[in-house]
């Protein structure tokens, strides 16, 4: 499964940028964000249309 992770603006909470990662990478990214106090939003990525 893949997830979209969006980095959020500290002031108003709008998405600043996003990336799509596999499930194995989510924990590492969450740990990194937590260590620097970065706000993120995680949601399942939409499956590509085939």
GROMACS .gro file of C-alpha atoms in nm:
model
   50
    1UNK     CA    1   0.000   0.000   0.000
    2UNK     CA    2   0.117   0.354  -0.073
    3UNK     CA    3   0.054   0.669   0.128
    4UNK     CA    4   0.060   1.039   0.047
    5UNK     CA    5   0.240   1.242   0.312
    6UNK     CA    6   0.188   1.617   0.309
    7UNK     CA    7   0.406   1.861   0.499
    8UNK     CA    8   0.186   2.128   0.657
    9UNK     CA    9   0.253   2.498   0.704
   10UNK     CA   10   0.316   2.585   1.070
   11UNK     CA   11   0.096   2.896   1.056
   12UNK     CA   12  -0.223   2.801   0.875
   13UNK     CA   13  -0.193   2.424   0.824
   14UNK     CA   14  -0.211   2.430   0.445
   15UNK     CA   15  -0.018   2.165   0.254
   16UNK     CA   16   0.324   2.293   0.151
   17UNK     CA   17   0.439   1.986  -0.041
   18UNK     CA   18   0.360   1.617  -0.067
   19UNK     CA   19   0.520   1.288  -0.152
   20UNK     CA   20   0.392   0.935  -0.209
   21UNK     CA   21   0.576   0.656  -0.027
   22UNK     CA   22   0.534   0.286   0.039
   23UNK     CA   23   0.408   0.162   0.374
   24UNK     CA   24   0.758   0.065   0.490
   25UNK     CA   25   0.874   0.428   0.468
   26UNK     CA   26   0.589   0.584   0.666
   27UNK     CA   27   0.732   0.510   1.012
   28UNK     CA   28   1.072   0.660   0.923
   29UNK     CA   29   0.912   0.979   0.789
   30UNK     CA   30   0.686   1.012   1.095
   31UNK     CA   31   0.986   0.971   1.326
   32UNK     CA   32   1.182   1.237   1.134
   33UNK     CA   33   0.889   1.480   1.144
   34UNK     CA   34   0.837   1.422   1.515
   35UNK     CA   35   1.203   1.484   1.594
   36UNK     CA   36   1.193   1.832   1.440
   37UNK     CA   37   0.833   1.919   1.530
   38UNK     CA   38   0.712   1.918   1.171
   39UNK     CA   39   0.339   1.887   1.108
   40UNK     CA   40   0.238   1.623   0.853
   41UNK     CA   41  -0.082   1.473   0.718
   42UNK     CA   42  -0.091   1.113   0.600
   43UNK     CA   43  -0.357   0.951   0.384
   44UNK     CA   44  -0.377   0.648   0.154
   45UNK     CA   45  -0.261   0.734  -0.196
   46UNK     CA   46  -0.508   0.685  -0.475
   47UNK     CA   47  -0.441   0.385  -0.691
   48UNK     CA   48  -0.325   0.473  -1.043
   49UNK     CA   49  -0.589   0.427  -1.313
   50UNK     CA   50  -0.501   0.142  -1.546
   0.00000   0.00000   0.00000
